[in-house]
Amino acid sequence: MNIVIDECIFLNQFKDKIRYIMVSRPFDKKKIADYIQNGFTPILNFYQLISPFEMEDVLNEINSYKSLDCLFYITDLGLVYRLKQEGLINKIIFDPITLITNSLDAKEYFNEGFRALGISNEILLEDAINIAKDIHGFYQIFGYRLMFHSKRRLVELYGNRLGQKLKDGIYILKEENREDRYPLIQNSYGTMIYRSYLINLLSELPSLNMEFCYLNSSFISSEIYARVIQIYLDALNGKDLSLALEEMNELNLNCSDGFTYQDSIYQKEDF
Amino acid sequence: MVELLAPAGDLEKLKIAVLYGANAVFIGGLRFSLRSRASNFTLDDIEEGAKFAHQHHAKVHVTCNIVMHEKDTNDIIEYLKALEQRGVDAIIASSVTILKLVIKHTKMEAHVSTQLSTLNSDAVNYFKSLGVHRVVLARELSLKEIEEIKKNSDVDLEVFIHGGMCVSYSGRCMLSNNMTNRDANRGGCAHSCRWNYDLYQDDKKINPKDDYFAMSSKDLCAIRFIPELLKLNVASFKIEGRMKSLHYIATVVKTYRTLIDDYEEGKLRDFSYYEEMISKAENRLTSTGFLNAPITTNEQLYDLNLALPSKDFVGIVLEYDKKTKMVTVEQRNYFIPHSTLEVFGAHHQMLISINEIYDEQKNSLDAARHPRQVVTFYSEIELEPYDLLRLN
């Protein structure tokens, strides 16, 4: 199992302990080269659904990194297909976010030759583990999980309606009848909304059979994030799990297990 | 010629869609289908629907488009073969497993569902490499982008022309699942994107006191883009809405049928004619969606109460007795004797005046007030089964 972490200011602390770093756009070539020199393998995050006129630019961007010792995290099937034709398929972690929910589909996609395949967060952990028996799985085990992606720049549009200029950035949504607060990001790829709580699969770590386990840093301070990484590393290195959990609890994070143990409803009729 | 593809939530709607001009209908079976509130079809219903459609030179596509969880994956081949035996022409699926099984084990066409958010020709070409027959494109594409995809791929393409728009990329939304435990990718969408939200930045509320941040999209209406879409030579125009009413389906299908036929015959009328025609169906506010991208506030729905009024649909003709000139009607909304009704049929449209209304026991009624009540009235003009009646 490989732990994947985001770039953070405490990265040097984890040199020689962690190999894979998720690197977000805009990419800094020098920084990426430094990561590689320091023994890290960057995973360049191309989280984007790509319309026809954007494809060549994205391909050019990828081509400028393809000779480096890095992987590409890609969410668009068309981009993946182009990169397969260019012989890069084994450098790709393909994550269609919600769509890998059963082992039959997972095997079909994985047979294309990917380095790993993102497993949906919407399914039972038991099912995710079952899927990962036959493939190299990529799975988010800590942090806020994405639950919505729109091409529309919804905050900007709402601002236009109000006659206000609402820029790209982080916002919070609150449904009128609920107390939950959902982080929202608007950027050039549209609008992304995250769950109101963090997922934390520290207790489940011993049973996870994923190739890549991802600790997402979104909306968490660097200090807390560094502590979380260390707790996970300690647990992986054999530290008593109850002690690790105790340390995690001290961080007072708003964690919940999501669909880990409770499956969603299939075709509910009475609404 | 382009296929006009209509939704059908039950057998009656399937027949209406075909009679009012659809070249094909898409329906859900009892397994593997999204849209739980649509009255999904049993295998016997599917057989009857396929028989009816084929008699009228139309095709039947069955949606098997859920994003399957581990426990949903049993007996797929058996179900697909049963559908084939019942006369189904195509399967719409988002699972590569289902698509491949359709191709390998049946003679039905395999269509890639919009749940896979296909946005570029490279993705289309990936599906072509699997052997699929058609790809339903994502609704986030502009006319120019559709044109570009068409130029660079040679698989049949299907584009949405009318109906509801998910505000998120289809298949990539977990709002409903996270907020209500109802899985949109397995048919349980609670439309959480249409709820009211407060929007904050740095702890400061942005939306005014009497207003909410809303994410909802207006429905798509591509009437003004049909000529340009026709020039692109895509295979199919899709109308969304398996849960919509019979009246909605009849009205929307007939409007697009008229528009497409008028264009093909070189008799295109002013777009306002078709817009007026379609406005008689109950509907939310519409826009041209991404076809005319970029999206502006005009494409967003900020006041969820703003739905366009429909012209009242009061009944459906069951039969006409040429000897007695009595029309038998199944009531769908309140109407009264001595009134003028609009007959909206597959082959004609006119006004008729009615006098007395009778129940099945031939008692004179002061009103047809009971839903699905069978009533009769006299009409000099011959009406046809499946003609719809509206208040004038």
XYZ file of C-alpha atoms in Angstrom, chain B:
392
model
C -33.159 11.248 -41.376
C -32.620 12.136 -37.750
C -34.359 9.982 -35.162
C -36.706 11.767 -32.772
C -36.341 9.865 -29.501
C -38.985 10.313 -26.832
C -39.286 9.194 -23.225
C -42.058 6.911 -22.031
C -42.774 6.155 -18.397
C -45.483 3.602 -19.173
C -47.172 1.790 -22.013
C -49.769 4.480 -22.632
C -47.078 7.139 -22.922
C -45.088 4.898 -25.250
C -48.064 4.638 -27.581
C -48.711 8.364 -27.413
C -45.048 9.142 -28.151
C -45.066 6.889 -31.199
C -48.415 8.129 -32.494
C -47.427 11.779 -32.063
C -44.278 11.373 -34.116
C -41.388 9.760 -32.252
C -39.158 7.483 -34.311
C -38.043 5.745 -31.166
C -38.866 5.671 -27.478
C -36.689 4.989 -24.485
C -38.139 3.175 -21.521
C -36.946 1.667 -18.262
C -37.291 -1.951 -17.368
C -37.672 -3.233 -13.846
C -33.934 -3.802 -13.524
C -30.813 -1.674 -14.020
C -32.812 1.479 -14.816
C -32.640 5.000 -13.412
C -35.781 7.078 -12.786
C -37.429 5.115 -10.046
C -40.585 7.186 -10.105
C -41.263 6.393 -13.734
C -43.577 3.402 -13.893
C -40.940 1.084 -15.231
C -41.976 -1.640 -17.647
C -42.360 -5.355 -16.990
C -41.059 -7.699 -19.678
C -44.626 -8.217 -20.890
C -45.148 -4.450 -21.103
C -41.917 -4.183 -23.040
C -43.039 -6.849 -25.478
C -46.354 -5.097 -26.041
C -44.626 -1.735 -26.375
C -42.063 -3.067 -28.837
C -44.802 -4.702 -30.914
C -46.764 -1.457 -31.026
C -43.677 0.591 -31.837
C -42.551 -1.752 -34.602
C -46.019 -1.724 -36.144
C -45.578 2.031 -36.419
C -41.968 1.776 -37.689
C -40.525 3.022 -34.406
C -37.849 1.517 -32.196
C -37.613 0.806 -28.483
C -34.514 1.538 -26.441
C -34.337 0.227 -22.891
C -32.292 2.038 -20.276
C -30.029 -0.175 -18.184
C -28.147 2.866 -17.005
C -27.701 2.553 -13.262
C -24.192 2.724 -11.901
C -24.259 -0.810 -10.531
C -23.081 -1.637 -7.057
C -21.648 -5.066 -6.366
C -25.003 -6.541 -5.381
C -26.731 -5.235 -8.516
C -24.598 -7.227 -10.915
C -26.418 -10.561 -10.999
C -28.209 -12.052 -13.999
C -27.308 -9.320 -16.457
C -26.970 -11.592 -19.476
C -30.261 -13.324 -18.752
C -32.038 -9.983 -18.471
C -30.475 -8.644 -21.666
C -31.457 -11.779 -23.563
C -34.994 -11.511 -22.225
C -35.165 -7.938 -23.473
C -33.909 -9.009 -26.872
C -36.525 -11.744 -27.053
C -39.217 -9.191 -26.260
C -38.235 -7.129 -29.283
C -36.060 -4.390 -27.809
C -33.861 -2.638 -30.371
C -31.207 -0.990 -28.211
C -29.843 -0.878 -24.670
C -28.669 2.373 -23.115
C -26.030 1.699 -20.464
C -23.347 3.440 -18.463
C -21.604 0.252 -17.385
C -18.879 -0.952 -19.750
C -19.730 -4.463 -18.611
C -23.323 -4.131 -19.743
C -22.286 -2.480 -23.013
C -19.871 -5.299 -23.784
C -22.409 -7.978 -22.873
C -24.996 -6.403 -25.170
C -22.484 -6.433 -28.013
C -21.236 -9.951 -27.338
C -24.425 -11.788 -26.470
C -27.232 -10.029 -28.348
C -28.077 -8.423 -31.649
C -29.387 -5.285 -29.944
C -27.555 -1.994 -30.332
C -25.415 -0.787 -27.423
C -25.807 2.907 -26.630
C -23.557 4.741 -24.165
C -25.625 6.602 -21.575
C -25.188 10.295 -20.871
C -24.335 9.190 -17.309
C -20.784 8.740 -18.604
C -20.569 12.453 -19.476
C -18.998 11.971 -22.891
C -17.567 15.357 -23.811
C -15.029 14.735 -26.578
C -14.403 12.651 -29.679
C -11.601 10.737 -27.960
C -14.071 9.324 -25.462
C -16.469 8.578 -28.338
C -13.658 6.747 -30.112
C -12.882 4.763 -26.982
C -16.478 3.537 -26.957
C -16.220 2.817 -30.666
C -13.259 0.576 -29.905
C -15.564 -1.414 -27.624
C -18.013 -1.852 -30.488
C -20.865 0.372 -29.316
C -23.336 1.668 -31.879
C -24.175 5.029 -30.405
C -22.991 7.526 -27.810
C -25.362 9.874 -26.005
C -23.374 13.069 -25.577
C -23.140 15.084 -22.375
C -25.492 18.036 -22.035
C -22.576 20.377 -21.327
C -21.614 20.667 -24.988
C -22.116 23.682 -27.234
C -23.259 23.411 -30.815
C -19.684 24.035 -32.012
C -18.339 21.357 -29.695
C -20.910 18.839 -30.922
C -19.884 19.720 -34.467
C -16.233 19.132 -33.578
C -17.002 15.744 -32.039
C -19.050 14.761 -35.071
C -16.157 15.734 -37.343
C -13.724 13.504 -35.458
C -15.772 10.398 -34.832
C -17.924 8.058 -36.849
C -20.158 6.476 -34.244
C -23.822 7.504 -34.157
C -24.303 10.462 -31.824
C -27.383 11.312 -29.809
C -27.958 14.807 -28.448
C -30.497 16.116 -25.978
C -32.879 18.693 -27.410
C -35.482 19.095 -24.691
C -36.126 18.539 -21.008
C -34.529 18.670 -17.606
C -30.857 19.479 -17.200
C -28.739 18.153 -14.363
C -26.747 21.087 -13.068
C -23.811 18.791 -12.423
C -22.067 16.576 -14.924
C -24.350 13.558 -15.227
C -23.139 10.622 -13.209
C -20.783 12.815 -11.178
C -23.286 14.060 -8.632
C -23.492 12.657 -5.124
C -25.493 15.507 -3.590
C -28.659 13.490 -3.256
C -26.804 10.463 -1.982
C -24.930 12.430 0.654
C -27.844 14.544 1.789
C -30.660 11.995 1.698
C -28.981 8.622 1.135
C -30.865 8.392 -2.148
C -28.459 7.429 -4.878
C -28.934 9.488 -8.037
C -26.776 7.038 -9.943
C -29.149 4.245 -9.030
C -32.444 5.992 -9.672
C -33.136 7.758 -6.411
C -32.254 11.396 -7.079
C -33.891 13.703 -4.520
C -32.989 16.792 -6.574
C -30.978 18.310 -3.744
C -29.523 20.747 -6.292
C -32.942 22.394 -6.410
C -33.091 23.118 -2.694
C -32.449 26.502 -1.120
C -28.952 27.243 0.154
C -27.238 30.049 1.993
C -23.869 30.969 0.528
C -21.022 32.137 2.740
C -17.542 33.433 2.175
C -15.249 34.011 5.148
C -18.223 33.491 7.469
C -20.137 36.293 5.770
C -23.466 35.389 4.245
C -23.623 36.498 0.624
C -27.239 35.905 -0.331
C -29.641 38.626 0.793
C -32.125 37.917 3.559
C -35.044 37.284 1.228
C -33.115 35.276 -1.329
C -31.271 31.970 -1.601
C -28.312 30.736 -3.578
C -29.800 28.305 -6.086
C -28.031 25.880 -8.358
C -30.925 24.699 -10.451
C -30.884 24.897 -14.218
C -33.713 25.857 -16.503
C -34.896 23.020 -18.709
C -33.450 22.678 -22.173
C -35.450 23.760 -25.204
C -33.498 23.547 -28.465
C -36.222 24.682 -30.857
C -34.149 27.550 -32.223
C -31.137 25.256 -32.714
C -32.886 22.435 -34.552
C -31.941 23.578 -38.074
C -28.272 23.856 -37.089
C -28.357 20.537 -35.243
C -29.948 18.912 -38.286
C -27.066 20.143 -40.420
C -24.633 18.332 -38.115
C -26.143 15.029 -39.167
C -26.269 13.504 -35.689
C -28.254 10.276 -35.463
C -30.778 11.134 -32.806
C -32.498 14.007 -31.015
C -33.446 13.066 -27.496
C -36.292 14.434 -25.409
C -35.737 13.958 -21.678
C -38.479 13.085 -19.203
C -39.596 9.545 -18.518
C -41.548 10.862 -15.555
C -43.407 13.523 -17.538
C -47.128 13.318 -18.247
C -48.792 11.915 -21.299
C -49.892 15.407 -22.313
C -46.355 16.727 -22.015
C -44.968 13.922 -24.149
C -47.633 14.340 -26.833
C -47.108 18.092 -26.990
C -43.328 18.083 -26.990
C -43.013 15.204 -29.450
C -45.517 16.699 -31.861
C -43.837 20.096 -31.718
C -40.417 18.724 -32.609
C -41.920 16.351 -35.190
C -43.597 19.319 -36.866
C -40.446 21.408 -36.686
C -38.183 18.695 -38.103
C -40.659 17.832 -40.876
C -41.197 21.492 -41.732
C -37.453 21.990 -42.006
C -36.954 18.878 -44.127
C -39.762 19.983 -46.450
C -38.389 23.508 -46.706
C -41.432 24.944 -44.938
C -39.849 26.169 -41.728
C -42.057 28.683 -39.911
C -41.057 31.361 -37.466
C -39.684 29.735 -34.302
C -42.352 31.464 -32.235
C -44.908 29.146 -33.874
C -43.200 26.064 -32.440
C -42.544 27.791 -29.125
C -46.212 28.603 -28.819
C -47.050 25.012 -29.631
C -44.711 23.547 -27.023
C -45.736 26.059 -24.367
C -49.061 24.257 -24.025
C -47.284 21.479 -22.176
C -46.759 22.004 -18.480
C -43.151 22.947 -18.075
C -40.480 24.660 -16.104
C -38.812 27.673 -17.609
C -36.537 26.791 -20.497
C -33.318 27.979 -22.080
C -30.953 26.777 -24.780
C -28.609 25.316 -22.149
C -25.009 24.876 -23.264
C -25.882 24.872 -26.967
C -25.273 28.588 -27.026
C -22.470 28.492 -24.426
C -21.177 30.110 -22.304
C -23.826 29.722 -19.639
C -25.255 32.960 -18.246
C -27.836 33.755 -15.595
C -30.454 33.251 -18.313
C -29.827 29.527 -18.186
C -30.157 29.336 -14.405
C -33.403 28.911 -12.498
C -33.373 31.169 -9.458
C -37.040 31.215 -8.586
C -38.074 27.608 -8.325
C -41.739 28.528 -8.193
C -41.623 29.906 -11.691
C -43.172 27.175 -13.768
C -45.004 28.001 -16.935
C -48.727 27.358 -16.770
C -50.003 24.573 -18.952
C -53.049 24.585 -21.083
C -55.364 22.265 -19.220
C -55.412 18.732 -20.472
C -58.890 17.380 -19.723
C -59.123 13.992 -21.386
C -57.979 11.398 -23.842
C -60.220 9.977 -26.557
C -60.746 6.233 -26.222
C -63.026 5.725 -29.210
C -65.390 7.347 -31.678
C -68.603 5.664 -32.797
C -69.182 6.676 -36.400
C -72.845 5.631 -36.296
C -73.900 7.492 -33.179
C -71.138 10.126 -33.445
C -70.482 9.685 -29.774
C -66.967 10.205 -28.443
C -65.788 8.151 -25.471
C -63.248 9.967 -23.345
C -61.215 9.146 -20.246
C -61.289 12.245 -18.048
C -57.991 13.672 -16.796
C -59.137 17.094 -15.585
C -62.371 18.874 -14.774
C -64.479 20.030 -17.731
C -68.109 20.939 -18.183
C -70.891 20.600 -20.777
C -71.538 23.353 -23.306
C -67.898 24.295 -23.610
C -65.322 24.525 -26.334
C -62.429 22.089 -26.312
C -59.281 21.944 -28.333
C -58.631 18.597 -29.956
C -54.919 17.946 -30.083
C -54.235 14.801 -32.053
C -51.451 13.045 -33.847
C -53.011 13.927 -37.192
C -55.231 16.922 -36.549
C -55.785 19.900 -34.303
C -59.070 21.809 -34.068
C -61.721 23.279 -31.800
C -64.969 21.487 -31.071
C -68.040 22.561 -29.155
C -69.560 20.007 -26.867
C -73.053 19.954 -25.424
C -74.185 17.313 -22.958
C -71.702 15.025 -21.193
C -72.806 11.539 -20.096
C -71.411 8.925 -17.789
C -71.181 5.236 -18.727
C -74.771 4.701 -17.567
C -75.844 7.484 -19.934
C -76.698 9.873 -17.099
C -76.261 13.501 -18.005
C -73.485 15.151 -15.968
C -73.089 18.733 -14.789
C -69.317 18.200 -15.029
C -66.729 15.550 -15.748
C -65.083 15.841 -12.383
C -63.631 12.435 -11.530
C -60.103 11.503 -12.611
C -60.084 8.650 -15.128
C -63.897 8.693 -15.280
C -65.141 7.450 -18.658
C -67.586 9.928 -20.210
C -69.185 10.416 -23.615
C -70.376 13.355 -25.663
C -71.642 13.982 -29.169
C -69.354 15.293 -31.878
C -70.146 15.813 -35.545
C -66.429 15.778 -36.194
C -64.760 12.377 -36.121
C -62.132 12.064 -33.429
C -59.455 9.392 -33.152
C -58.304 7.229 -30.270
C -55.401 8.910 -28.458
C -56.567 12.402 -29.444
C -56.044 14.657 -26.448
C -58.583 17.248 -25.316
C -57.598 20.573 -23.816
C -59.625 23.445 -22.440
C -59.707 26.189 -24.997
